[in-house]
Coordinates of C-alpha atoms and ligand atoms in Angstrom, one line a residue:
M1 CA -65.3 113.5 45.0
K2 CA -63.1 116.1 44.2
A3 CA -59.9 115.2 42.1
R4 CA -56.9 116.9 43.2
R5 CA -53.9 117.7 40.6
I6 CA -51.1 115.9 41.9
T7 CA -47.8 117.8 42.0
P8 CA -44.3 116.9 43.4
E9 CA -45.3 119.0 46.5
S10 CA -48.5 116.6 47.2
R11 CA -48.6 114.4 50.2
I12 CA -48.7 110.9 48.8
A13 CA -49.4 107.7 50.8
V14 CA -48.6 104.3 49.6
L15 CA -50.2 101.3 51.1
G16 CA -47.9 98.1 51.3
A17 CA -44.4 97.6 50.8
G18 CA -44.2 94.7 48.4
C19 CA -42.8 95.0 45.2
A20 CA -45.6 97.2 43.7
G21 CA -45.7 99.7 46.6
L22 CA -41.9 100.1 46.6
T23 CA -41.7 100.5 42.9
C24 CA -44.4 103.4 43.4
A25 CA -42.4 105.1 46.1
E26 CA -39.3 104.7 44.0
F27 CA -40.7 106.4 40.7
L28 CA -42.7 108.9 42.7
R29 CA -39.3 110.1 44.1
L30 CA -37.7 109.7 40.9
R31 CA -40.5 112.3 39.4
G32 CA -39.6 114.6 42.2
A33 CA -42.3 113.8 44.7
K34 CA -41.2 115.1 48.0
Q35 CA -43.7 113.8 50.6
V36 CA -44.3 110.0 50.0
T37 CA -45.1 107.7 53.0
V38 CA -45.2 103.9 52.8
F39 CA -47.2 102.0 55.3
E40 CA -46.5 98.3 55.7
A41 CA -48.5 96.1 58.2
S42 CA -45.8 93.4 58.7
D43 CA -42.2 93.8 59.7
R44 CA -40.6 92.9 56.4
A45 CA -40.2 94.5 52.9
G46 CA -41.0 92.4 49.7
G47 CA -44.5 91.1 50.4
K48 CA -44.9 88.0 48.4
V49 CA -41.2 88.3 47.3
W50 CA -39.8 86.6 50.3
S51 CA -36.3 85.0 50.5
V52 CA -35.6 82.9 53.5
P53 CA -31.8 81.8 54.6
Y54 CA -31.3 78.3 55.5
E55 CA -28.4 76.4 57.2
G56 CA -26.0 73.9 55.7
A57 CA -26.3 74.9 52.0
P58 CA -23.6 73.0 49.7
A59 CA -20.8 75.0 48.2
G60 CA -21.9 77.1 45.4
G61 CA -25.5 76.9 46.6
R62 CA -27.5 80.3 47.3
G63 CA -28.2 79.2 51.0
L64 CA -31.6 80.7 50.7
F65 CA -34.8 79.7 49.3
E66 CA -37.8 81.5 47.9
A67 CA -41.1 81.4 50.0
G68 CA -42.9 83.5 47.5
T69 CA -41.7 84.5 43.9
V70 CA -40.1 81.6 42.3
F71 CA -38.7 82.6 39.0
F72 CA -36.6 86.0 38.3
V73 CA -38.5 87.3 35.2
P74 CA -36.4 90.2 33.9
G75 CA -37.8 93.4 33.2
P76 CA -37.1 97.2 33.2
V77 CA -38.0 98.0 37.0
W78 CA -36.0 94.9 38.2
S79 CA -33.1 96.4 36.1
H80 CA -33.5 99.8 37.4
V81 CA -33.5 98.9 41.3
L82 CA -31.0 96.2 40.9
S83 CA -28.7 98.7 39.4
R84 CA -29.6 101.7 41.6
Y85 CA -29.3 99.8 44.7
G86 CA -26.2 97.8 44.0
V87 CA -27.6 94.3 44.1
S88 CA -25.7 91.7 42.0
T89 CA -27.6 90.4 38.8
E90 CA -25.8 87.2 39.0
I91 CA -28.1 84.4 38.1
A92 CA -28.5 81.0 39.9
P93 CA -30.0 78.6 37.1
M94 CA -32.8 76.4 38.1
P95 CA -33.3 72.9 36.8
S96 CA -35.5 72.4 33.8
V97 CA -39.0 71.7 34.6
R98 CA -40.3 68.1 34.1
I99 CA -43.5 66.5 34.2
A100 CA -43.9 63.9 36.8
D101 CA -46.7 61.6 35.9
L102 CA -47.4 60.2 39.2
S103 CA -50.0 57.7 38.4
R104 CA -47.7 56.1 36.0
G105 CA -44.4 57.0 37.8
R106 CA -42.8 58.5 34.8
I107 CA -40.9 61.8 34.6
R108 CA -40.4 63.5 31.2
H109 CA -39.4 66.7 29.7
P110 CA -42.7 68.6 29.0
L111 CA -42.0 68.5 25.0
A112 CA -41.5 64.6 25.3
V113 CA -44.9 64.0 26.9
S114 CA -46.4 62.1 24.0
G115 CA -50.3 62.1 24.7
G116 CA -50.7 60.4 21.3
W117 CA -49.1 63.3 19.1
S118 CA -46.2 62.4 16.9
V119 CA -42.9 64.2 17.2
F120 CA -43.9 66.1 14.1
Q121 CA -47.3 67.1 15.4
R122 CA -45.4 68.3 18.6
L123 CA -42.9 70.4 16.8
I124 CA -45.6 72.0 14.8
Q125 CA -47.7 73.0 18.1
T126 CA -44.4 74.1 19.5
G127 CA -43.9 76.4 16.6
R128 CA -47.4 77.7 17.0
F129 CA -46.9 78.3 20.5
L130 CA -43.7 80.4 19.8
R131 CA -45.7 82.4 17.3
M132 CA -48.6 83.0 19.7
L133 CA -45.9 84.5 22.1
E134 CA -44.9 86.9 19.5
R135 CA -48.3 87.9 18.5
Y136 CA -49.4 88.7 22.0
G137 CA -46.1 89.4 23.9
P138 CA -44.9 92.8 22.6
L139 CA -48.3 94.5 23.3
M140 CA -48.8 92.7 26.6
D141 CA -45.3 94.2 27.6
Q142 CA -45.9 97.6 26.2
K143 CA -49.2 98.1 28.3
P144 CA -48.8 96.6 31.5
G145 CA -52.1 96.1 33.2
L146 CA -55.0 93.6 32.5
Q147 CA -57.5 96.1 31.1
A148 CA -55.9 96.7 27.9
H149 CA -55.9 92.9 26.9
A150 CA -59.2 91.8 28.5
R151 CA -61.2 91.3 25.0
P152 CA -63.9 88.7 24.6
D153 CA -61.7 86.3 22.4
V154 CA -59.6 85.8 24.9
A155 CA -62.1 85.7 27.8
I156 CA -63.0 81.9 26.9
P157 CA -61.5 79.2 28.9
A158 CA -57.9 78.5 28.3
G159 CA -58.5 74.8 27.6
E160 CA -60.9 75.6 24.8
W161 CA -58.7 78.6 23.5
F162 CA -55.5 76.1 23.2
T163 CA -57.6 73.4 21.4
Q164 CA -59.2 76.0 19.1
A165 CA -55.7 77.5 18.4
G166 CA -54.3 74.1 17.3
M167 CA -52.3 73.6 20.4
P168 CA -54.0 70.5 22.4
F169 CA -50.5 69.2 23.1
V170 CA -49.2 72.6 24.4
R171 CA -52.3 72.6 26.6
Q172 CA -51.6 69.2 28.1
V173 CA -47.9 70.0 29.0
L174 CA -47.7 73.6 29.7
L175 CA -50.9 74.3 31.4
P176 CA -50.1 72.3 34.3
I177 CA -46.8 74.3 34.8
A178 CA -48.9 77.5 34.4
G179 CA -51.4 76.0 37.0
G180 CA -48.7 75.5 39.5
A181 CA -47.2 78.9 39.1
Q182 CA -50.5 80.8 39.3
F183 CA -54.0 79.4 39.0
G184 CA -54.3 76.2 41.0
P185 CA -57.4 74.1 40.6
G186 CA -59.8 74.4 37.6
L187 CA -57.2 75.6 35.2
D188 CA -58.9 74.7 32.0
Q189 CA -61.6 77.0 32.9
V190 CA -59.3 80.1 33.6
P191 CA -59.9 82.6 30.8
A192 CA -57.1 82.4 28.2
L193 CA -56.1 85.9 28.9
Y194 CA -54.4 85.2 32.0
V195 CA -52.6 82.1 30.7
I196 CA -51.5 83.8 27.7
R197 CA -50.2 86.8 29.6
L198 CA -48.4 84.5 32.0
L199 CA -46.8 82.5 29.2
T200 CA -45.7 85.6 27.3
L201 CA -43.3 86.3 30.2
L202 CA -41.2 83.3 28.8
R203 CA -40.2 85.7 26.0
R204 CA -38.1 87.5 28.5
Y205 CA -35.6 84.5 28.5
P206 CA -33.5 83.3 25.8
L207 CA -35.1 80.9 23.2
V208 CA -32.9 77.9 24.6
N209 CA -34.4 78.6 28.1
Q210 CA -38.0 78.9 26.6
L211 CA -37.4 75.6 25.0
R212 CA -35.7 73.9 28.0
L213 CA -38.2 75.5 30.5
A214 CA -35.1 76.4 32.6
M215 CA -35.7 79.4 34.4
P216 CA -33.2 81.5 36.5
Q217 CA -33.2 82.8 40.2
L218 CA -31.1 85.8 41.4
R219 CA -28.3 84.5 43.5
A220 CA -28.6 87.1 45.8
G221 CA -32.2 86.5 46.7
H222 CA -35.4 87.9 45.3
D223 CA -36.2 90.3 48.3
T224 CA -32.6 91.8 49.0
V225 CA -33.1 94.6 46.5
W226 CA -36.6 95.3 47.9
R227 CA -35.2 95.5 51.6
R228 CA -32.8 98.0 50.2
V229 CA -35.6 100.2 48.4
A230 CA -37.7 100.1 51.5
Q231 CA -34.8 101.5 53.6
A232 CA -34.1 104.2 51.1
H233 CA -37.7 105.1 51.3
G234 CA -38.2 105.0 55.1
V235 CA -41.0 102.5 55.0
R236 CA -43.1 102.6 58.2
F237 CA -43.2 98.9 59.2
R238 CA -45.8 97.4 61.6
E239 CA -48.2 100.0 60.9
A240 CA -51.3 98.5 59.3
V241 CA -53.9 100.6 57.6
Q242 CA -57.3 100.3 59.1
R243 CA -59.5 102.8 57.4
L244 CA -59.5 104.9 54.3
R245 CA -62.0 107.9 53.9
R246 CA -62.2 110.2 50.9
L247 CA -62.9 113.8 52.2
T248 CA -65.2 116.4 50.4
D249 CA -62.0 118.8 50.0
G250 CA -60.3 115.9 48.1
T251 CA -57.9 114.8 50.6
V252 CA -57.8 111.2 52.0
E253 CA -57.8 110.4 55.6
V254 CA -55.8 107.2 56.4
E255 CA -56.1 105.8 59.8
T256 CA -53.4 103.1 60.9
T257 CA -52.6 101.2 63.9
N258 CA -50.6 104.2 65.0
G259 CA -52.8 107.3 64.4
G260 CA -54.4 109.3 61.7
Y261 CA -53.2 111.1 58.7
R262 CA -54.3 113.4 55.8
F263 CA -52.9 112.9 52.2
D264 CA -53.7 114.5 48.9
A265 CA -53.5 111.1 47.2
V266 CA -53.3 107.4 48.2
I267 CA -52.0 104.4 46.1
S268 CA -53.1 101.0 47.3
T269 CA -51.3 98.0 46.7
L270 CA -53.3 95.8 49.3
P271 CA -54.9 92.5 48.5
P272 CA -58.4 93.2 47.1
G273 CA -60.3 91.7 50.0
K274 CA -58.4 94.0 52.5
L275 CA -59.0 97.2 50.6
A276 CA -62.6 96.4 50.2
A277 CA -62.9 95.9 53.9
I278 CA -61.3 99.3 54.8
A279 CA -62.2 101.7 52.2
D280 CA -65.3 103.9 51.7
F281 CA -66.3 102.4 48.4
S282 CA -69.5 103.7 46.8
D283 CA -72.1 101.0 45.8
A284 CA -71.0 101.4 42.1
E285 CA -67.2 101.1 43.3
R286 CA -68.1 97.9 44.9
V287 CA -69.4 96.1 41.9
P288 CA -66.0 94.7 40.5
W289 CA -64.6 94.3 44.0
S290 CA -67.6 92.1 45.1
R291 CA -66.7 89.8 42.3
V292 CA -63.3 89.0 43.5
R293 CA -62.8 85.4 44.7
T294 CA -59.6 84.4 46.5
L295 CA -58.0 81.1 47.2
S296 CA -55.6 80.3 50.1
R297 CA -52.0 78.7 49.2
V298 CA -49.3 77.8 51.3
V299 CA -45.5 77.3 50.2
L300 CA -43.9 74.7 52.1
T301 CA -40.2 74.0 52.4
A302 CA -39.1 70.6 53.8
R303 CA -36.0 68.4 54.2
V304 CA -36.3 65.3 51.8
S305 CA -34.3 62.2 51.3
G306 CA -34.0 59.5 48.5
L307 CA -34.6 61.8 45.4
P308 CA -32.1 62.6 42.9
P309 CA -30.5 66.0 42.8
R310 CA -31.8 69.0 40.7
V311 CA -35.3 68.1 40.4
F312 CA -38.0 70.6 39.4
H313 CA -41.5 68.8 39.0
A314 CA -44.9 69.8 37.8
P315 CA -46.9 66.6 38.9
R316 CA -49.6 65.1 36.8
F317 CA -51.8 62.5 38.4
Q318 CA -54.4 61.4 35.9
D319 CA -54.7 61.4 32.2
D320 CA -56.6 64.5 32.2
G321 CA -53.8 66.0 34.2
S322 CA -55.9 66.7 37.2
I323 CA -54.3 67.1 40.7
P324 CA -56.0 65.9 43.9
P325 CA -56.9 68.8 46.5
A326 CA -54.1 70.1 48.5
H327 CA -51.3 68.3 46.4
P328 CA -48.5 70.5 45.2
Y329 CA -48.7 71.8 41.8
L330 CA -45.0 72.6 41.5
Q331 CA -41.8 71.2 43.6
Y332 CA -38.2 71.8 43.3
E333 CA -34.8 71.3 45.0
I334 CA -33.8 74.6 46.2
D335 CA -30.0 74.3 45.8
P336 CA -28.4 71.5 43.8
G337 CA -28.0 68.5 46.0
C338 CA -29.1 70.3 49.3
G339 CA -31.9 67.8 49.9
W340 CA -34.4 70.7 50.8
M341 CA -37.3 71.1 48.5
T342 CA -40.1 73.7 48.1
F343 CA -43.7 72.6 47.4
H344 CA -46.5 74.8 46.1
P345 CA -50.0 73.3 47.1
F346 CA -53.2 75.2 46.8
L347 CA -55.9 75.0 49.9
D348 CA -58.8 74.6 47.7
G349 CA -62.1 73.1 49.0
G350 CA -61.4 74.0 52.7
R351 CA -58.3 72.0 52.7
T352 CA -55.9 72.8 55.7
V353 CA -51.9 73.3 55.8
A354 CA -51.8 69.6 57.5
D355 CA -53.7 68.3 54.4
A356 CA -51.0 69.9 52.1
E357 CA -48.2 68.6 54.3
A358 CA -49.7 65.0 54.0
A359 CA -50.1 65.5 50.3
C360 CA -46.5 66.6 50.0
R361 CA -45.4 63.4 52.0
D362 CA -47.4 61.4 49.4
V363 CA -46.0 62.9 46.4
V364 CA -42.4 62.4 47.6
A365 CA -43.1 58.7 48.5
R366 CA -44.5 58.2 45.0
L367 CA -41.3 59.4 43.6
G368 CA -39.3 56.9 45.7
G369 CA -38.1 59.5 48.2
R370 CA -39.1 60.5 51.8
L371 CA -40.1 63.9 53.2
E372 CA -38.3 64.2 56.6
S373 CA -39.4 67.5 58.1
I374 CA -41.3 70.5 57.3
E375 CA -39.1 73.4 57.8
H376 CA -41.0 76.5 56.7
R377 CA -44.6 77.4 55.9
A378 CA -45.4 80.7 54.0
L379 CA -49.2 81.2 54.1
I380 CA -50.8 83.1 51.5
P381 CA -54.4 83.7 52.6
E382 CA -55.9 86.0 49.9
W383 CA -54.5 84.8 46.4
F384 CA -56.6 86.3 43.5
P385 CA -55.7 84.2 40.6
H386 CA -58.3 85.5 38.1
F387 CA -61.9 86.7 37.4
G388 CA -64.2 84.2 35.5
E389 CA -64.9 84.4 31.9
Q390 CA -68.3 86.3 32.6
E391 CA -66.5 89.0 34.6
V392 CA -63.9 89.6 31.8
R393 CA -67.0 89.8 29.2
D394 CA -68.9 92.1 31.6
G395 CA -65.9 94.5 31.2
L396 CA -64.9 94.5 35.0
Y397 CA -61.6 95.6 34.0
D398 CA -62.9 98.8 32.3
L399 CA -65.0 99.5 35.4
L400 CA -61.9 98.9 37.6
E401 CA -59.6 101.3 35.5
S402 CA -62.2 103.9 35.2
S403 CA -62.1 104.1 39.1
Q404 CA -58.6 105.0 39.2
G405 CA -58.2 108.2 41.0
A406 CA -61.7 108.5 42.1
G407 CA -61.5 110.8 45.3
N408 CA -57.7 110.6 44.9
L409 CA -57.5 106.9 45.5
W410 CA -55.1 105.0 43.0
H411 CA -54.6 101.3 42.7
A412 CA -51.5 99.4 41.8
S413 CA -52.4 96.1 43.4
E414 CA -52.4 92.8 41.3
L415 CA -56.1 93.1 40.6
F416 CA -55.2 95.7 38.1
S417 CA -51.8 94.6 37.0
G418 CA -52.1 90.9 37.1
I419 CA -49.7 88.4 39.0
S420 CA -46.0 88.5 38.5
V421 CA -43.2 91.0 39.7
P422 CA -42.7 92.3 36.1
H423 CA -46.5 93.0 35.8
A424 CA -46.9 94.4 39.3
T425 CA -43.7 96.8 39.1
E426 CA -44.3 97.8 35.4
Y427 CA -47.9 98.7 36.1
A428 CA -47.0 100.6 39.2
R429 CA -44.3 102.7 37.4
Q430 CA -46.8 103.4 34.6
L431 CA -49.4 104.3 37.2
V432 CA -47.0 106.9 38.8
G433 CA -46.5 108.4 35.2
R434 CA -50.2 108.8 34.9
M435 CA -50.4 110.5 38.3
L436 CA -47.5 112.8 37.6
P437 CA -47.5 113.4 33.8
D438 CA -45.9 116.8 34.0
T439 CA -42.7 115.5 35.5
A440 CA -40.0 113.3 33.8
E441 CA -38.3 110.2 35.5
D442 CA -34.8 111.3 36.6
L443 CA -33.2 108.0 36.5
T444 CA -29.7 109.5 36.7
G445 CA -29.8 110.5 40.3
S446 CA -27.4 108.9 42.9
P447 CA -28.7 105.7 45.0
L448 CA -31.1 106.9 47.6
R449 CA -29.5 105.2 50.7
Ligands
FAD501 C1 -45.9 81.5 45.7 C2 -45.9 82.5 44.8 C3 -45.0 82.4 43.7 C4 -44.7 83.3 42.7 N1 -43.9 83.2 41.7 C5 -43.7 84.2 41.0 C6 -42.6 84.0 39.9 O1 -42.1 82.9 39.7 N2 -42.1 85.1 39.2 C7 -43.0 86.2 39.4 O2 -42.4 87.2 38.8 N3 -43.9 86.5 40.3 C8 -44.4 85.5 41.1 N4 -45.2 85.6 42.0 C9 -46.0 86.6 42.0 C10 -45.4 88.0 42.6 O3 -44.7 87.3 43.8 C11 -46.5 88.8 43.0 O4 -47.3 89.2 41.9 C12 -45.9 90.3 43.4 O5 -44.9 89.9 44.5 C13 -47.1 91.1 44.2 O6 -46.5 92.4 44.6 P1 -47.3 93.2 45.2 O7 -46.5 94.5 45.7 O8 -48.6 93.8 44.2 O9 -48.3 92.6 46.4 P2 -47.8 91.9 47.8 O10 -46.4 91.4 47.5 O11 -48.7 91.1 48.3 O12 -47.6 93.4 48.6 C14 -48.7 93.8 49.5 C15 -48.2 94.5 50.8 O13 -49.1 94.9 51.3 C16 -49.0 94.7 52.9 N5 -50.3 95.0 53.7 C17 -51.4 94.1 53.7 N6 -52.2 94.7 54.4 C18 -51.8 95.7 54.7 C19 -52.6 96.9 55.5 N7 -53.6 96.8 56.1 N8 -51.6 98.0 55.7 C20 -50.4 98.1 55.3 N9 -49.9 97.1 54.7 C21 -50.6 96.0 54.3 C22 -48.6 93.3 52.8 O14 -47.8 92.9 54.0 C23 -47.5 93.2 51.6 O15 -46.3 93.6 52.1 C24 -45.4 84.5 42.9 C25 -46.1 84.6 44.0 C26 -46.4 83.7 44.9 C27 -47.3 83.9 46.1

């Protein structure tokens, strides 16, 4: 397939108006691209960044909850869009994360979970953990994308890796939180690469927040800025891409629910299963995509009574920290004292949303409260948390990266970048720089509104 040189005059399509697709559109424009079209299947910008207003917020509350992205993790792209599109960077602090040991009915600060370690041992291991963040963090920040970090020494399961690195206590207390944020069931078996990468994001907070495990949210809501970016770039909402064909002349034909178009280059941010179903992949290209395994997850927001204000729990049930199927891995009150909580269960093993709702009721009851009514459900049907150890060892990330630009199809999806807004957006920005290397970002221009 012919590779075209991409210039500011090229016709470029971006598939998906989540934060990655919108970052591509924004930085393509800042590098002078004049013909950028963004297609979005839904009627909403932001994708998994989704802030939902609710009635009856207490004074000083945000009056909205996050049905996707929970924590605001700062980064250069966030800073750029917030400033350029005039969205306040005011922070709403979240409560510190506590471990709710539901089989014993205890709630503890993670660093106070004893598990047989003396205070001295816990402090030593916490010090090792902070040094580990400094060892891996700077390079991981510098090189967004998973390929640069997918080495055999971090392909081994996270449980084993943390034990070998002399941090069994950190494994006990931090891995359940990482599981809630990203990985779901079978956390110990997740290659250490992904867990380390997620945890290095903690470095982006002041040390006191790292130790308190108190993370921020944006008071204005996480999707506000992405809605503005989408408006500035004229996103074509409710126009789902249905087929992609790379033609021998180097152009790409894109078929959507509204018609057919030709582009000189296409950047996809679609979930992996969706892209694999509509693209004209060769057999060789299909290899890494066929090894993607997705999970379903749901974010439930409910009114609860009988619980203290300002709770943020990562539940633990048994001594091994395992959580029964469909139970939430994280749950927190959305505004201090509002009586609404958001729950993060995974629908593993064929569990349904109804199973997850029942499990949330159970968890609230174990904590001495009552779940009154489910008010919002956000279903995430194609969650790709990670490859397995063998896939990382087999060099699937090298295969994926070597396919960048084949037939003028480029990728800025979570499959390449990893999961989190900073990873998604910083990878997308770097990709645009690779596509248009002869141009510089003009960050000084006035807001595109
Ligand atoms: C519950 C949850 C909690 C999270 N917590 C955090 C957190 O605390 N901090 C953090 O930084 N990150 C967090 N993340 C991760 C972060 O939200 C994602 O990594 C990031 O938003 C991914 O952005 P994206 O643009 O790559 O993908 P998406 O947001 O998935 O965007 C893809 C877009 O493509 C569109 N699309 C799909 N099919 C088509 C089609 N055929 N045609 C056109 N468009 C299509 C979709 O509608 C969507 O808008 C969380 C995610 C979830 C789900």
